[in-house]
Coordinates of C-alpha atoms and ligand atoms in Angstrom, one line a residue:
L28 CA 120.2 88.0 69.5
R29 CA 122.4 90.4 70.7
H30 CA 120.7 93.0 72.4
L31 CA 116.9 93.2 73.3
V32 CA 116.3 97.0 73.7
V33 CA 113.4 97.7 76.0
V34 CA 111.2 100.3 75.3
L35 CA 108.7 101.5 78.2
G36 CA 105.1 103.0 77.3
D37 CA 107.1 106.5 78.1
Q38 CA 109.8 106.0 76.3
L39 CA 108.4 106.5 72.7
D40 CA 111.2 108.2 71.1
L41 CA 112.8 106.5 68.3
D42 CA 116.2 108.6 69.4
A43 CA 116.7 107.3 73.1
A44 CA 119.9 106.7 74.2
A45 CA 118.7 103.0 74.4
F46 CA 118.9 103.1 70.5
D47 CA 122.4 103.8 70.4
G48 CA 124.6 101.6 68.3
F49 CA 121.4 99.5 67.4
D50 CA 122.4 96.9 64.7
A51 CA 119.2 95.8 63.4
A52 CA 121.0 92.6 61.9
V53 CA 122.0 91.5 65.3
D54 CA 119.2 93.5 68.0
A55 CA 115.8 93.7 68.3
V56 CA 113.1 95.8 69.8
W57 CA 110.6 94.8 73.3
M58 CA 107.5 96.2 74.2
A59 CA 104.6 95.2 75.8
E60 CA 101.3 95.9 77.0
V61 CA 100.0 94.7 80.0
A62 CA 96.8 95.4 82.4
G63 CA 98.8 95.1 85.7
E64 CA 100.3 98.6 84.5
S65 CA 96.8 100.2 84.2
T66 CA 95.6 98.2 87.5
R67 CA 98.5 98.4 89.9
I68 CA 97.1 101.9 90.5
T69 CA 93.8 102.3 89.1
S70 CA 94.5 104.0 85.7
G71 CA 91.8 106.4 84.0
Q72 CA 90.4 104.8 80.3
P73 CA 91.7 108.0 79.0
R74 CA 95.1 107.5 80.7
T75 CA 95.1 103.9 79.8
A76 CA 94.3 104.6 75.6
L77 CA 96.5 107.3 75.1
F78 CA 99.4 105.5 76.5
L79 CA 98.4 102.0 74.1
S80 CA 97.6 104.1 71.6
A81 CA 100.9 106.1 71.4
M82 CA 102.7 102.7 71.8
R83 CA 101.1 101.3 69.3
H84 CA 101.6 104.0 67.0
F85 CA 105.3 103.9 67.9
A86 CA 105.8 100.4 66.8
Q87 CA 104.7 101.1 63.4
A88 CA 107.1 103.3 63.6
L89 CA 110.1 101.1 64.6
R90 CA 108.8 99.0 62.1
A91 CA 109.1 101.6 59.3
A92 CA 112.3 102.4 60.5
G93 CA 113.3 99.0 60.0
R94 CA 114.1 97.9 63.9
P95 CA 112.7 94.6 64.4
L96 CA 110.5 94.1 66.9
H97 CA 108.5 92.2 69.6
Y98 CA 105.6 93.5 70.6
R99 CA 103.0 92.2 72.9
Q100 CA 99.4 93.5 72.7
L101 CA 96.7 93.4 75.6
D102 CA 94.7 91.3 73.9
D103 CA 97.1 88.6 73.2
A104 CA 95.1 85.3 74.4
D105 CA 98.2 84.3 76.3
N106 CA 99.5 87.7 77.6
T107 CA 100.5 87.6 81.4
H108 CA 99.5 90.7 82.1
T109 CA 102.5 92.4 84.0
L110 CA 105.7 93.9 82.7
A111 CA 108.1 91.3 84.2
S112 CA 106.4 88.0 83.8
E113 CA 106.6 89.1 80.3
L114 CA 109.5 90.2 80.0
Q115 CA 110.7 86.9 81.9
A116 CA 109.4 84.9 79.0
S117 CA 110.9 87.2 76.5
L118 CA 114.4 86.6 77.9
A119 CA 113.8 83.0 78.2
A120 CA 112.3 82.3 74.4
L121 CA 115.3 85.1 73.0
K122 CA 118.3 84.5 75.1
P123 CA 119.4 87.8 74.3
E124 CA 122.9 88.8 75.7
A125 CA 122.0 91.6 77.1
I126 CA 119.1 94.1 78.1
V127 CA 119.5 98.0 76.5
L128 CA 117.4 100.2 78.0
T129 CA 116.9 104.4 78.9
A130 CA 116.7 104.8 82.5
P131 CA 112.8 104.1 83.1
G132 CA 110.6 107.0 84.8
D133 CA 109.3 105.1 87.2
W134 CA 111.1 103.5 90.5
Q135 CA 108.9 100.7 90.6
V136 CA 109.2 99.8 87.1
W137 CA 113.1 99.9 86.8
Q138 CA 112.9 97.7 90.4
S139 CA 111.1 94.9 88.4
I140 CA 112.8 94.9 85.4
K141 CA 116.4 94.8 86.9
A142 CA 114.8 92.0 89.2
V143 CA 114.2 89.9 86.6
A144 CA 117.2 90.3 84.6
K145 CA 119.0 89.5 87.6
A146 CA 116.7 86.0 87.6
A147 CA 117.8 85.6 84.4
E148 CA 121.6 85.9 84.5
V149 CA 121.3 88.9 81.5
P150 CA 123.0 91.6 82.1
V151 CA 121.5 95.4 81.8
D152 CA 123.0 98.4 80.5
V153 CA 120.4 101.3 81.4
R154 CA 121.7 104.3 79.6
D155 CA 120.8 107.8 80.7
D156 CA 117.5 109.4 79.8
R157 CA 118.6 112.2 77.8
H158 CA 115.5 113.2 76.9
F159 CA 116.0 115.5 80.1
Y160 CA 118.1 118.6 80.4
A161 CA 119.9 117.7 83.5
T162 CA 120.8 114.0 84.8
V163 CA 119.5 112.9 87.9
R164 CA 123.9 113.1 89.3
E165 CA 123.8 116.6 88.8
F166 CA 120.4 117.2 90.6
A167 CA 121.8 115.6 93.3
A168 CA 125.2 117.7 93.0
H169 CA 123.0 120.6 93.0
A170 CA 121.3 119.4 96.3
Q171 CA 123.9 118.2 98.3
G172 CA 124.7 120.3 101.3
R173 CA 121.5 123.0 100.8
K174 CA 119.6 122.5 103.9
Q175 CA 116.5 123.5 101.6
L176 CA 115.6 122.9 98.0
R177 CA 114.3 125.5 95.8
L178 CA 113.3 125.8 92.1
E179 CA 114.0 129.0 91.7
Y180 CA 118.2 128.0 92.2
W181 CA 117.9 125.0 90.0
Y182 CA 116.3 126.6 87.4
R183 CA 119.0 129.9 87.1
E184 CA 121.4 127.7 86.9
L185 CA 120.3 125.5 84.0
R186 CA 119.3 128.4 82.4
Q187 CA 123.2 129.4 82.7
R188 CA 124.0 126.4 81.6
H189 CA 121.7 125.9 78.6
G190 CA 122.1 129.6 77.4
V191 CA 118.0 129.7 77.7
L192 CA 116.5 133.5 78.0
M193 CA 120.3 134.5 78.4
Q194 CA 121.4 138.0 77.6
R195 CA 124.4 138.1 74.6
S196 CA 126.8 140.5 73.5
P197 CA 127.0 141.1 70.0
D198 CA 129.5 138.4 69.7
G199 CA 127.1 135.9 70.8
T200 CA 129.1 135.6 73.8
M201 CA 126.9 134.5 77.1
S202 CA 126.1 136.4 80.2
K203 CA 125.3 135.8 83.8
L204 CA 122.3 138.1 83.2
P205 CA 118.7 137.0 82.0
V206 CA 117.2 138.2 79.4
G207 CA 114.9 141.5 80.6
D208 CA 116.8 141.9 83.6
Q209 CA 114.6 139.4 85.6
W210 CA 114.6 136.1 86.0
N211 CA 111.0 135.8 87.1
F212 CA 107.5 137.3 86.2
D213 CA 105.2 135.7 88.3
A214 CA 104.3 139.2 89.3
D215 CA 102.9 140.1 85.8
N216 CA 100.9 136.8 85.5
R217 CA 98.7 136.4 87.6
A218 CA 95.5 137.8 86.3
A219 CA 91.9 136.2 86.4
F220 CA 89.5 137.1 83.4
G221 CA 87.1 139.6 84.3
R222 CA 83.6 140.0 84.7
D223 CA 82.8 139.2 81.0
G224 CA 85.1 136.4 80.9
P225 CA 87.9 134.9 78.5
G226 CA 86.0 136.1 75.6
L227 CA 86.5 133.9 72.1
L228 CA 89.0 131.6 73.1
P229 CA 91.5 130.1 70.2
A230 CA 90.3 126.0 70.3
P231 CA 93.5 124.0 70.9
M232 CA 94.2 121.5 67.6
R233 CA 92.0 118.7 68.1
F234 CA 93.5 115.1 66.9
A235 CA 90.5 112.6 65.8
P236 CA 90.8 108.9 66.6
D237 CA 92.4 107.3 63.9
D238 CA 91.6 103.7 63.4
I239 CA 94.5 102.6 65.5
T240 CA 93.0 104.8 68.3
L241 CA 89.6 103.9 67.9
E242 CA 90.3 99.9 68.1
V243 CA 92.7 101.0 71.3
I244 CA 89.2 102.3 72.8
R245 CA 87.6 99.3 72.1
V246 CA 90.2 97.3 74.1
V247 CA 89.9 99.3 76.9
R248 CA 86.6 99.4 77.3
E249 CA 86.6 95.9 77.3
H250 CA 89.5 95.5 79.5
F251 CA 88.9 98.2 82.1
P252 CA 85.0 98.6 82.3
T253 CA 85.3 99.8 85.8
H254 CA 88.0 102.6 85.6
P255 CA 86.9 106.1 85.5
G256 CA 87.3 108.3 83.1
D257 CA 85.3 108.7 79.5
L258 CA 87.0 107.8 75.8
D259 CA 83.9 109.8 74.0
A260 CA 85.7 112.7 74.0
F261 CA 89.6 111.2 73.3
D262 CA 91.2 114.2 70.7
W263 CA 95.1 113.6 72.2
P264 CA 98.5 113.6 69.5
V265 CA 99.2 109.9 69.6
T266 CA 102.2 110.2 67.7
R267 CA 105.3 112.6 67.0
A268 CA 104.0 113.9 63.8
E269 CA 100.8 115.0 65.7
A270 CA 102.3 116.2 69.0
L271 CA 104.4 118.5 66.8
R272 CA 101.7 120.2 65.1
A273 CA 100.1 120.6 68.8
L274 CA 103.4 122.7 70.0
S275 CA 103.3 124.9 66.6
D276 CA 99.1 125.2 67.2
F277 CA 100.6 126.3 70.8
I278 CA 103.0 128.6 70.1
D279 CA 100.8 130.5 67.3
H280 CA 97.6 131.1 69.0
R281 CA 98.2 130.6 72.8
L282 CA 101.8 131.3 73.9
P283 CA 101.1 135.0 74.4
L284 CA 98.4 134.5 76.4
F285 CA 99.7 131.9 78.7
G286 CA 101.6 133.6 81.5
Q287 CA 99.2 136.3 82.1
F288 CA 96.1 133.5 82.3
Q289 CA 97.7 131.1 83.7
D290 CA 96.2 131.3 87.2
A291 CA 92.6 131.7 86.0
I292 CA 89.8 129.4 85.7
W293 CA 86.7 129.3 83.9
P294 CA 83.9 127.3 84.5
G295 CA 83.4 124.9 81.1
E296 CA 87.1 126.3 79.4
P297 CA 89.5 123.7 80.7
W298 CA 92.2 124.8 78.2
L299 CA 92.3 128.4 78.4
Y300 CA 95.5 129.3 76.9
H301 CA 97.8 126.6 78.5
S302 CA 99.7 124.1 75.7
R303 CA 98.3 120.6 76.3
L304 CA 101.7 119.4 75.6
A305 CA 102.6 117.6 79.2
A306 CA 101.2 114.3 78.3
A307 CA 102.9 114.3 74.5
M308 CA 106.3 115.4 76.4
N309 CA 105.9 112.5 79.0
L310 CA 105.8 110.3 76.3
K311 CA 108.8 110.9 74.6
L312 CA 106.8 112.3 71.5
L313 CA 108.5 115.7 72.3
N314 CA 111.4 116.5 73.7
P315 CA 111.3 119.7 76.2
R316 CA 114.3 121.7 73.8
E317 CA 112.1 121.6 71.0
V318 CA 109.0 123.2 73.2
V319 CA 111.5 125.4 75.4
N320 CA 113.5 126.8 71.9
A321 CA 110.2 127.1 70.1
A322 CA 108.8 129.5 72.9
E323 CA 112.2 131.7 73.2
A324 CA 112.1 131.8 69.1
A325 CA 108.5 133.3 69.6
F326 CA 110.1 136.1 72.0
H327 CA 112.9 136.6 69.6
S328 CA 110.7 136.7 66.8
G329 CA 108.3 139.6 68.9
H330 CA 105.3 137.2 68.7
A331 CA 105.0 136.8 72.5
P332 CA 106.2 138.7 75.3
L333 CA 108.9 138.0 77.9
P334 CA 106.9 137.3 80.5
A335 CA 104.3 134.4 78.6
V336 CA 107.4 132.6 77.6
E337 CA 109.3 133.1 80.6
G338 CA 106.3 131.7 82.6
F339 CA 106.0 129.3 80.1
I340 CA 109.7 128.1 80.1
R341 CA 110.2 127.8 83.9
Q342 CA 107.1 124.9 83.7
I343 CA 109.2 123.0 81.8
L344 CA 113.0 123.8 82.5
G345 CA 112.7 124.4 85.8
W346 CA 109.7 122.6 87.1
R347 CA 109.8 119.4 85.0
E348 CA 113.1 119.0 85.8
Y349 CA 113.1 120.1 89.7
V350 CA 110.2 117.2 90.4
R351 CA 112.7 114.9 88.5
G352 CA 115.4 115.2 90.3
I353 CA 113.5 115.1 93.7
Y354 CA 112.2 111.9 92.5
W355 CA 115.0 110.2 91.9
T356 CA 117.0 111.6 95.0
Q357 CA 114.1 110.9 97.2
M358 CA 112.5 107.0 95.8
P359 CA 111.3 105.4 97.3
A360 CA 111.0 106.5 100.7
Y361 CA 109.6 109.9 99.2
A362 CA 106.5 107.7 98.4
E363 CA 105.5 106.9 101.8
R364 CA 106.1 110.3 103.9
N365 CA 103.0 111.8 105.6
A366 CA 104.7 114.7 107.2
L367 CA 100.8 116.5 108.3
E368 CA 100.0 112.9 109.8
A369 CA 96.9 113.0 107.2
H370 CA 94.8 110.2 107.7
A371 CA 91.4 110.7 106.1
D372 CA 90.1 108.9 103.1
L373 CA 89.7 110.7 99.6
P374 CA 86.0 111.5 99.3
A375 CA 84.3 109.1 96.8
F376 CA 82.7 112.3 95.2
Y377 CA 86.2 112.4 93.5
W378 CA 85.2 109.5 91.3
T379 CA 82.0 111.1 90.6
G380 CA 82.4 114.7 90.3
D381 CA 78.7 114.8 92.5
T382 CA 79.5 117.1 95.2
P383 CA 77.5 120.3 95.6
M384 CA 80.8 122.9 95.2
A385 CA 80.6 124.1 92.5
C386 CA 84.5 124.3 91.8
L387 CA 85.0 121.2 92.7
K388 CA 82.3 119.6 90.6
D389 CA 83.4 121.8 87.8
A390 CA 87.0 120.4 88.2
I391 CA 86.4 116.8 89.1
G392 CA 84.0 116.7 86.0
Q393 CA 86.0 117.7 83.3
T394 CA 89.1 115.7 84.7
L395 CA 86.9 112.8 84.7
K396 CA 85.2 113.8 80.9
L397 CA 88.8 114.8 79.7
G398 CA 91.7 113.4 81.8
Y399 CA 92.6 117.1 81.9
A400 CA 93.0 120.0 84.9
H401 CA 94.9 122.7 84.6
H402 CA 97.9 123.2 87.2
I403 CA 95.7 125.9 89.2
Q404 CA 93.1 123.3 89.2
R405 CA 95.0 120.5 90.3
L406 CA 96.9 122.4 92.9
M407 CA 94.4 125.0 94.2
V408 CA 90.9 123.0 94.0
T409 CA 91.4 119.4 93.7
G410 CA 94.6 119.2 95.3
L411 CA 93.8 121.7 98.4
Y412 CA 90.2 120.1 99.1
A413 CA 92.3 117.0 100.1
L414 CA 95.3 118.9 102.1
L415 CA 92.3 121.1 104.1
L416 CA 90.2 117.8 104.7
G417 CA 93.7 116.0 105.7
V418 CA 93.5 113.0 103.4
K419 CA 96.3 110.3 103.5
P420 CA 98.7 111.5 100.7
Q421 CA 98.7 108.1 99.5
Q422 CA 95.3 108.2 98.3
V423 CA 95.5 111.6 96.5
H424 CA 98.5 110.3 94.8
E425 CA 96.6 107.7 93.4
W426 CA 94.0 109.6 92.2
Y427 CA 96.1 111.7 90.7
L428 CA 98.2 109.3 88.5
G429 CA 94.8 107.6 87.6
V430 CA 92.8 110.6 86.3
Y431 CA 95.5 112.7 84.1
V432 CA 96.4 111.8 80.8
D433 CA 99.8 113.1 81.5
A434 CA 100.4 111.1 84.8
V435 CA 103.8 109.5 85.5
E436 CA 105.0 109.3 88.8
W437 CA 108.7 110.5 88.7
V438 CA 106.4 114.0 87.7
E439 CA 102.9 113.4 89.7
L440 CA 104.3 112.0 92.8
P441 CA 106.3 115.3 93.8
N442 CA 103.9 117.0 92.1
V443 CA 101.4 115.9 94.3
L444 CA 103.1 114.6 97.7
G445 CA 105.2 117.8 97.9
M446 CA 103.7 120.8 96.4
S447 CA 100.3 120.0 96.9
Q448 CA 100.1 118.4 100.1
F449 CA 102.9 119.0 102.0
A450 CA 104.2 115.5 102.9
D451 CA 107.3 115.7 102.6
G452 CA 107.1 118.7 105.2
G453 CA 109.0 121.4 103.2
L454 CA 111.6 119.9 101.2
M455 CA 109.7 120.5 97.5
A456 CA 107.7 124.0 98.6
S457 CA 108.3 126.6 101.1
K458 CA 105.0 126.7 102.5
P459 CA 101.9 124.2 102.7
Y460 CA 99.8 125.7 99.8
A461 CA 96.8 126.3 102.0
A462 CA 94.3 129.1 101.1
S463 CA 90.3 129.7 102.0
G464 CA 87.6 129.8 99.4
A465 CA 88.0 133.7 99.0
Y466 CA 91.5 132.4 96.3
I467 CA 88.9 130.3 94.5
A468 CA 86.8 133.4 94.1
R469 CA 89.4 135.4 92.9
Q470 CA 90.4 133.7 90.3
S471 CA 87.2 132.0 88.7
P472 CA 83.6 133.1 89.0
L473 CA 82.4 129.7 90.1
C474 CA 81.6 130.4 93.5
N475 CA 78.6 133.2 92.1
Q476 CA 77.3 129.8 91.2
C477 CA 77.9 127.9 94.3
R478 CA 75.4 127.6 97.4
F479 CA 78.7 128.0 99.8
K480 CA 80.1 131.7 100.2
P481 CA 83.6 131.6 100.5
T482 CA 84.5 134.4 102.8
Q483 CA 82.4 132.2 104.9
S484 CA 83.2 130.2 107.6
T485 CA 80.4 129.9 109.8
G486 CA 76.6 130.0 109.2
D487 CA 74.8 127.8 107.0
A488 CA 76.5 129.0 104.0
A489 CA 79.6 128.7 105.0
C490 CA 82.3 126.9 102.5
P491 CA 83.8 123.9 103.3
F492 CA 86.7 125.4 101.7
T493 CA 86.8 128.2 104.3
V494 CA 85.5 126.3 107.1
L495 CA 88.8 123.6 106.4
Y496 CA 91.1 126.5 105.8
W497 CA 90.5 127.6 109.2
D498 CA 90.3 124.0 110.7
F499 CA 93.5 123.7 109.0
V500 CA 95.1 126.5 110.7
A501 CA 94.1 125.6 114.3
R502 CA 95.4 122.1 113.4
H503 CA 98.7 122.9 112.2
E504 CA 99.6 126.1 114.4
D505 CA 103.1 125.6 115.4
L506 CA 103.9 124.5 112.2
L507 CA 103.0 127.7 110.5
A508 CA 103.9 130.0 113.3
R509 CA 107.5 128.8 112.4
N510 CA 107.2 129.8 109.2
P511 CA 107.7 133.4 107.9
R512 CA 105.8 133.1 105.0
T513 CA 102.7 131.4 107.1
V514 CA 102.6 133.1 110.4
M515 CA 100.3 135.8 109.2
Q516 CA 97.7 132.6 108.7
V517 CA 98.4 132.2 112.5
R518 CA 97.5 135.8 113.5
N519 CA 94.7 136.2 111.7
L520 CA 93.2 132.9 113.2
A521 CA 94.1 134.8 116.9
R522 CA 91.6 137.0 115.6
K523 CA 88.5 135.0 115.8
S524 CA 86.1 134.5 118.5
E525 CA 86.2 130.8 120.5
A526 CA 82.8 130.3 119.2
D527 CA 83.7 130.8 115.9
R528 CA 86.7 128.5 116.4
A529 CA 84.3 125.9 118.1
E530 CA 82.2 125.9 115.1
V531 CA 84.4 125.7 112.5
A532 CA 86.2 122.6 114.1
E533 CA 83.1 120.7 114.4
K534 CA 82.2 121.8 110.8
A535 CA 85.5 120.4 109.5
Q536 CA 84.2 117.5 111.5
A537 CA 81.5 117.1 110.0
L538 CA 82.6 117.4 106.4
R539 CA 85.6 115.0 107.4
E540 CA 82.9 112.2 107.8
G541 CA 80.9 113.5 104.5
R542 CA 78.3 115.7 105.9
W543 CA 78.0 119.3 104.4
P544 CA 78.0 122.3 106.4
A545 CA 74.7 123.5 105.8
P546 CA 71.2 121.7 106.6
D547 CA 71.2 119.1 104.2
K548 CA 69.5 121.1 101.3
A549 CA 69.9 118.1 98.3
T550 CA 72.7 119.0 95.7
Ligands
FAD62 P1 100.9 124.0 80.8 O1 100.4 125.0 81.9 O2 100.8 124.2 79.3 O3 102.4 124.1 81.3 C1 103.5 124.0 80.4 C2 104.1 122.6 80.9 O4 105.3 122.9 81.6 C3 103.6 121.4 80.6 O5 103.1 120.7 79.6 C4 104.3 120.7 81.7 O6 105.5 119.9 81.1 C5 105.5 121.6 82.6 N1 104.4 121.8 83.5 C6 104.0 122.6 84.3 N2 104.0 122.5 85.9 C7 104.4 121.7 86.0 C8 105.2 121.1 87.4 N3 104.5 121.8 88.4 N4 105.4 120.0 87.5 C9 106.6 119.7 86.3 N5 106.1 119.8 85.3 C10 105.3 121.1 84.7 N6 102.1 117.2 85.2 C11 102.3 116.2 84.6 O7 103.4 116.0 83.5 N7 101.8 115.1 85.1 C12 101.2 114.8 86.1 O8 100.5 113.9 86.4 C13 100.8 116.0 87.0 N8 100.5 116.1 88.3 C14 100.5 117.1 89.0 C15 99.5 116.8 90.1 C16 99.3 117.9 91.0 C17 98.4 118.0 92.7 C18 99.7 119.5 90.5 C19 99.3 120.7 91.4 C20 100.3 119.8 89.6 C21 100.6 118.4 88.5 N9 101.4 118.3 87.4 C22 101.4 117.1 87.0 C23 102.1 119.6 86.8 C24 101.0 120.8 86.3 O9 99.7 120.5 86.3 C25 100.4 119.6 84.3 O10 101.8 119.7 83.8 C26 100.0 120.8 83.4 O11 98.8 121.1 84.2 C27 99.5 120.1 82.0 O12 98.9 120.7 81.4 P2 99.6 121.6 80.5 O13 100.6 120.6 79.1 O14 98.6 122.3 79.1 O15 100.5 122.5 80.6

């Protein structure tokens, strides 16, 4: 065997760099399903099922393309259940001249492949992942010499470099100016649904499980019976063809209102105008260029307004590339950071949804049922509560990595540790996203269904978010006072009476000990 082309579970792209020069006469592909990847950090059932189903469908596509394949199934009797041990055994049996692979997305996985190859004395030809617009080297060059990293500068650079939503002269020459003379339409993109709610929403296309997925669901239930999450509602795209249909469905039906309602929450409506495309992109079933190009074309054809299209493209060309750059330039130290010195345990209700707080119950319940919550639920409900409570960032990270179907470490870790928990001390985000229950009340009607009052930080109906918010401001007064974007929070705290501050501290402590602020009425 000349090359053993290693394809990881999130590298399901027939055109990946690892296949350049592939010759079926002398090369073969290697893929392995191993329990270790679901137990190293507990992976929820929906997430594991999505990975395995997409891998098995990709194996079919490889065979159809005539590429010889060595594929390990989770239920193979002699499966040793770690990537390292499986690869080691295959290297010994197949004796390839070299391993070829596209740069892995996960730091730990990459270390383990390198170690196995070294021990077996097999050279590794690792190739750039051209799925992304930018290489890690380009990001590192951008970051070099900057005191602070900010999404906005990186995003503008990529828009100019790749000609996305840029003005052009009649002869097609690109200018340095953005379409609409504005880089950012965030101010247009913060609407909540009014009192009457979102009305009739365009339901996203569903992908009912086929025989392969049904078999995977059975295997996942059998192997990981205690892992969180529900498989009854599984309907994710698991092939490239399905992912392309999901993309068209989003562009046609939800993109036009994506921007406006990007930050809104409505109970019982998990999808709203979101794309549901993160998992398909992260598994590489979809290329971000085709997603961005489809959105830009929808603007040029008049189908979708600029604020919606810019807001959507910013997430992919901007945030997605930005967090990848942060991950790969900062690992492995990044994973250990804990700038706010947060040491509390993640409350047990994150694994059950069993809490009297309506917003958390809704977001966690939906997460466990579907493996999905949209950005504002992740950032400003589940993430916010952990930040305010002072949960150890590594525990928060493990929860997020397990429960979302789109979770892969290079994107999940910076979002959790950096953006949501401020554990990197401001490398990624310009301020801690600390807010009181009033924020949730503005974005959703959930507070109307809750026994706690978002405006209150004292008294029996005090909202845990609001209590913990003031406690957070008090605990991090010095840090927040130094930042012009948060100094007002400290000034507002100074207006509170000593008695109120003492009550807040006491209630916050009770919450950290798992006791609710009101004299406990059962949930
Ligand atoms: P949409 O709302 O339709 O957005 C479009 C696309 O933009 C997404 O599919 C995604 O590819 C990209 N995107 C949006 N926001 C971000 C972001 N902040 N960083 C990177 N890409 C972004 N995204 C993941 O893909 N995997 C994760 O594990 C993940 N964990 C997160 C954890 C926290 C605490 C937070 C705050 C955000 C996280 N995100 C993660 C980002 C974002 O919340 C999800 O990408 C999004 O909710 C997925 O749903 P969607 O496909 O419907 O996205």
